[in-house]
């Protein structure tokens, strides 16, 4: 059993449906009123039925005041890392420090290639993501001397100016499943963000072990990596509490478009899970 002691956070993952923009924004505002900590949106730029996620995040940031916002997750092959770093930092500044950065290696290779993006092997995709993280962090490191010189075989930034600095210590969360991605998460990321429907039984525990080992090898405390989990549907509070206590999940994100479910998850389920986990930790 692994409990990293993280404070529990609860959010919703909303479909960025282009055909219902007012509904999408309304659900985000409802989530904030109901007490959710986090609102995320999928980022599939190749999907013609979806709003552009960065545009949507900016709009929602202007229509909310408290809730944290994030992409779930941004495909690096279609989001140049130096541009992505400045976009994220800028929105964090505009929103008062309410943005986190979720990144993925880009699993939909055919769709990415159809949009003009690079077609990478799984190994190349992991390499490119590691290079992208280095560029993002170097861009934010405004106290370092000189310009940004980072990258490798897939990305290269040679001398661009640093900045802006985000309004807060923005986390980088990785949507990771394979062994190399999990190791990368442990070495370099601030959060591991898988989706429960995509995981086999025991995969959370096994993934935690890989992330923890990689973090320790890099000289990091494994608890520095927040464990987040996308939920495909509602689960009982007792099951969520067990996931927190046994598998270290600190952030639960529910995929839903139902306002009743949004209110129930944020306003009823979340307090119950917090109470159960607090009681177990206290005992």
C-alpha positions as a printed NumPy array, in Angstrom:
array([[  0.   ,   0.   ,   0.   ],
       [  1.197,   3.503,  -0.887],
       [ -0.252,   6.697,   0.523],
       [  1.843,   9.716,  -0.429],
       [ -0.095,  11.924,   1.971],
       [ -1.209,  14.352,  -0.712],
       [ -4.151,  16.602,  -0.022],
       [ -7.117,  15.314,  -2.012],
       [ -8.401,  17.218,  -5.023],
       [-11.478,  16.555,  -7.143],
       [-12.199,  17.753, -10.641],
       [-14.142,  17.115, -13.821],
       [-12.995,  16.413, -17.358],
       [-15.399,  18.037, -19.826],
       [-15.69 ,  17.333, -23.542],
       [-14.838,  20.533, -25.461],
       [-17.786,  20.112, -27.823],
       [-17.816,  22.746, -30.551],
       [-21.546,  22.279, -31.069],
       [-22.339,  23.252, -27.462],
       [-19.87 ,  25.98 , -26.449],
       [-22.219,  27.692, -23.993],
       [-23.006,  24.364, -22.333],
       [-19.329,  23.507, -21.958],
       [-18.517,  26.832, -20.326],
       [-21.641,  26.585, -18.172],
       [-20.55 ,  23.175, -16.887],
       [-17.132,  24.565, -15.975],
       [-18.74 ,  27.402, -14.028],
       [-21.123,  24.957, -12.344],
       [-18.168,  22.785, -11.301],
       [-16.557,  25.791,  -9.641],
       [-19.752,  26.708,  -7.792],
       [-20.207,  23.091,  -6.666],
       [-16.768,  23.086,  -5.067],
       [-14.605,  21.294,  -7.642],
       [-10.882,  21.968,  -7.392],
       [-10.085,  21.369, -11.042],
       [-11.64 ,  21.531, -14.52 ],
       [ -9.864,  19.879, -17.448],
       [-10.537,  19.512, -21.157],
       [ -9.291,  16.95 , -23.627],
       [ -6.934,  18.303, -26.276],
       [ -7.414,  16.691, -29.677],
       [ -6.673,  19.413, -32.262],
       [ -7.397,  16.972, -35.107],
       [-11.01 ,  16.473, -33.92 ],
       [-13.292,  18.789, -35.95 ],
       [-16.08 ,  18.492, -33.403],
       [-13.97 ,  19.892, -30.56 ],
       [-13.152,  23.455, -29.635],
       [ -9.472,  24.368, -29.583],
       [ -8.464,  23.559, -26.033],
       [ -6.155,  26.527, -25.438],
       [ -8.8  ,  28.94 , -26.685],
       [-11.366,  27.249, -24.443],
       [ -9.084,  27.291, -21.395],
       [ -8.53 ,  31.022, -21.869],
       [-12.244,  31.706, -22.177],
       [-13.122,  29.604, -19.134],
       [-10.355,  31.274, -17.125],
       [-12.036,  34.614, -17.802],
       [-15.406,  33.266, -16.63 ],
       [-14.208,  31.602, -13.412],
       [-12.296,  32.864, -10.404],
       [-11.087,  29.936,  -8.301],
       [-10.997,  26.596, -10.083],
       [ -7.691,  25.262, -11.487],
       [ -7.627,  24.618, -15.249],
       [ -5.633,  22.165, -17.358],
       [ -5.535,  20.318, -20.646],
       [ -5.977,  16.577, -20.29 ],
       [ -3.494,  16.284, -22.024],
       [ -1.806,  18.437, -24.697],
       [ -0.245,  16.4  , -27.542],
       [  3.327,  17.653, -27.812],
       [  3.673,  16.798, -31.547],
       [  1.061,  19.475, -32.333],
       [  2.076,  21.969, -29.634],
       [  5.648,  23.284, -30.182],
       [  7.189,  23.27 , -26.699],
       [  8.614,  26.804, -26.686],
       [  5.249,  28.211, -27.8  ],
       [  3.42 ,  25.941, -25.362],
       [  5.603,  27.141, -22.477],
       [  4.756,  30.781, -23.16 ],
       [  1.065,  30.071, -23.699],
       [  0.831,  28.218, -20.382],
       [  2.791,  30.857, -18.481],
       [  0.736,  33.65 , -20.003],
       [ -2.574,  32.049, -19.088],
       [ -1.286,  31.33 , -15.596],
       [ -0.464,  35.013, -15.177],
       [ -3.828,  36.11 , -16.569],
       [ -5.762,  33.673, -14.365],
       [ -3.933,  34.404, -11.13 ],
       [ -1.979,  31.145, -10.979],
       [ -4.757,  28.701, -11.89 ],
       [ -3.158,  26.677, -14.698],
       [ -1.335,  23.354, -14.699],
       [  0.3  ,  21.777, -17.752],
       [ -0.707,  18.273, -18.804],
       [  1.406,  16.77 , -21.587],
       [  1.255,  13.635, -23.694],
       [  3.572,  12.061, -26.245],
       [  0.82 ,  11.954, -28.888],
       [ -0.902,   8.592, -29.152],
       [ -3.029,   9.247, -32.255],
       [ -0.224,   9.027, -34.772],
       [ -2.361,   8.86 , -37.937],
       [ -4.471,  11.867, -36.92 ],
       [ -1.38 ,  13.848, -35.958],
       [  0.297,  13.067, -39.276],
       [ -2.882,  13.992, -41.156],
       [ -2.671,  17.483, -39.626],
       [  0.922,  17.872, -40.737],
       [  2.535,  16.797, -37.483],
       [  5.462,  14.371, -37.261],
       [  4.832,  10.644, -37.393],
       [  6.981,   9.239, -34.575],
       [  7.574,   5.755, -33.312],
       [  6.67 ,   5.187, -29.659],
       [ 10.343,   5.448, -28.72 ],
       [ 10.8  ,   8.669, -30.68 ],
       [  7.666,  10.102, -29.08 ],
       [  9.107,   9.585, -25.595],
       [ 12.425,  11.15 , -26.639],
       [ 10.606,  14.145, -28.085],
       [  8.52 ,  14.585, -24.941],
       [ 11.644,  14.596, -22.779],
       [ 13.169,  17.272, -25.007],
       [  9.931,  19.27 , -24.832],
       [  9.917,  19.205, -21.021],
       [ 13.478,  20.527, -20.977],
       [ 12.514,  23.389, -23.285],
       [  9.415,  24.268, -21.272],
       [ 11.293,  24.358, -17.984],
       [ 14.173,  26.341, -19.475],
       [ 11.74 ,  28.879, -20.92 ],
       [ 10.213,  29.421, -17.478],
       [ 13.62 ,  29.662, -15.758],
       [ 13.924,  33.425, -16.019],
       [ 16.605,  33.652, -13.324],
       [ 19.047,  31.545, -15.355],
       [ 21.659,  33.433, -17.409],
       [ 21.406,  33.823, -21.159],
       [ 18.779,  32.551, -23.542],
       [ 17.258,  29.097, -23.869],
       [ 19.523,  26.451, -25.371],
       [ 17.725,  23.123, -25.07 ],
       [ 16.381,  20.232, -27.067],
       [ 17.844,  17.427, -29.11 ],
       [ 16.95 ,  15.36 , -32.156],
       [ 13.271,  16.345, -32.323],
       [ 13.208,  19.897, -30.965],
       [ 15.91 ,  22.522, -30.784],
       [ 15.769,  25.985, -29.24 ],
       [ 18.93 ,  28.04 , -29.707],
       [ 18.999,  31.321, -27.85 ],
       [ 15.386,  32.423, -27.577],
       [ 14.768,  34.695, -24.604],
       [ 13.466,  33.189, -21.369],
       [ 10.069,  34.008, -19.953],
       [  7.559,  34.828, -18.935],
       [  7.659,  33.125, -15.549],
       [  4.315,  31.519, -14.556],
       [  2.437,  33.099, -11.677],
       [  3.019,  29.993,  -9.541],
       [  5.203,  26.886,  -9.599],
       [  3.269,  25.29 , -12.426],
       [  3.222,  21.505, -12.443],
       [  3.872,  19.322, -15.484],
       [  1.624,  16.251, -15.497],
       [  2.221,  13.392, -17.927],
       [ -0.357,  11.058, -19.371],
       [  1.834,   7.95 , -19.192],
       [  1.358,   4.185, -19.533],
       [  4.407,   2.463, -21.004],
       [  7.569,   1.683, -19.082],
       [  9.648,   4.448, -20.685],
       [  6.924,   7.027, -20.111],
       [  6.547,   5.985, -16.483],
       [ 10.297,   6.297, -15.939],
       [ 10.241,   9.713, -17.581],
       [  7.427,  10.709, -15.228],
       [  9.423,   9.682, -12.193],
       [ 12.529,  11.529, -13.344],
       [ 11.073,  14.774, -14.63 ],
       [  7.349,  15.274, -14.038],
       [  5.26 ,  16.705, -11.219],
       [  2.308,  14.405, -11.787],
       [  1.283,  11.056, -13.284],
       [ -2.112,  11.261, -15.038],
       [ -3.436,   7.939, -16.405],
       [ -7.061,   7.04 , -17.116],
       [ -8.6  ,   4.263, -15.061],
       [-10.548,   2.666, -17.97 ],
       [ -7.241,   2.186, -19.819],
       [ -5.537,   0.392, -16.91 ],
       [ -5.454,  -3.347, -16.279],
       [ -6.014,  -4.59 , -12.705],
       [ -2.89 ,  -3.905, -10.657],
       [ -1.537,  -1.367, -13.135],
       [ -1.741,   1.534, -10.702],
       [  0.391,  -0.257,  -8.135],
       [  2.853,  -1.443, -10.766],
       [  3.037,   2.017, -12.333],
       [  3.628,   3.642,  -8.967],
       [  6.544,   1.287,  -8.372],
       [  8.173,   2.299, -11.664],
       [  7.581,   6.011, -11.081],
       [  8.902,   5.761,  -7.512],
       [ 12.039,   3.891,  -8.544],
       [ 12.811,   6.369, -11.322],
       [ 12.25 ,   9.295,  -8.97 ],
       [ 14.547,   7.809,  -6.35 ],
       [ 17.252,   7.136,  -8.962],
       [ 17.012,  10.806,  -9.979],
       [ 17.453,  11.882,  -6.358],
       [ 13.83 ,  12.888,  -5.918],
       [ 11.324,  12.059,  -3.225],
       [  8.634,   9.942,  -4.982],
       [  6.   ,  11.973,  -3.145],
       [  7.029,  14.947,  -5.285],
       [  5.064,  13.285,  -8.095],
       [  1.335,  13.803,  -7.566],
       [ -0.781,  10.827,  -8.629],
       [ -3.84 ,  11.882, -10.626],
       [ -6.496,   9.609, -12.093],
       [ -9.087,  10.129, -14.808],
       [-12.299,   8.302, -13.933],
       [-14.54 ,   7.023, -16.713],
       [-17.605,   7.064, -14.467],
       [-18.782,   7.609, -10.924],
       [-17.392,   5.305,  -8.233],
       [-18.48 ,   4.922,  -4.597],
       [-16.708,   7.11 ,  -2.066],
       [-15.328,   4.014,  -0.358],
       [-13.631,   2.868,  -3.573],
       [-12.118,   6.289,  -4.182],
       [-10.84 ,   6.39 ,  -0.599],
       [ -9.205,   3.004,  -1.128],
       [ -7.529,   4.287,  -4.307],
       [ -6.156,   7.211,  -2.294],
       [ -4.904,   5.084,   0.59 ],
       [ -3.671,   2.024,  -1.317],
       [ -2.56 ,   3.516,  -4.638],
       [ -1.681,   7.041,  -3.613],
       [ -4.168,   8.826,  -5.859],
       [ -4.339,  12.451,  -4.755],
       [ -6.457,  13.896,  -7.57 ],
       [ -9.608,  12.359,  -9.026],
       [-10.946,  13.724, -12.326],
       [-14.371,  12.534, -13.501],
       [-15.314,  12.512, -17.193],
       [-18.876,  13.815, -17.364],
       [-21.174,  16.167, -19.19 ],
       [-24.109,  15.803, -16.809],
       [-24.677,  18.801, -14.519],
       [-26.249,  16.582, -11.855],
       [-23.17 ,  14.369, -11.812],
       [-20.886,  17.425, -11.637],
       [-22.757,  18.695,  -8.582],
       [-22.905,  15.29 ,  -6.911],
       [-19.223,  14.508,  -7.456],
       [-17.932,  17.887,  -6.248],
       [-20.524,  18.591,  -3.597],
       [-21.245,  15.153,  -2.11 ],
       [-18.718,  12.494,  -3.123],
       [-15.608,  14.632,  -2.583],
       [-16.391,  15.526,   1.059],
       [-17.166,  11.874,   1.844],
       [-13.872,  10.679,   0.375],
       [-11.948,  13.347,   2.256],
       [-13.589,  12.316,   5.513],
       [-12.857,   8.623,   4.942],
       [ -9.207,   9.262,   4.077],
       [ -8.716,  11.667,   6.969],
       [-10.131,   9.09 ,   9.386],
       [ -7.873,   6.353,   8.039],
       [ -4.809,   8.578,   8.155],
       [ -5.645,   9.644,  11.678],
       [ -5.979,   6.047,  12.798]])
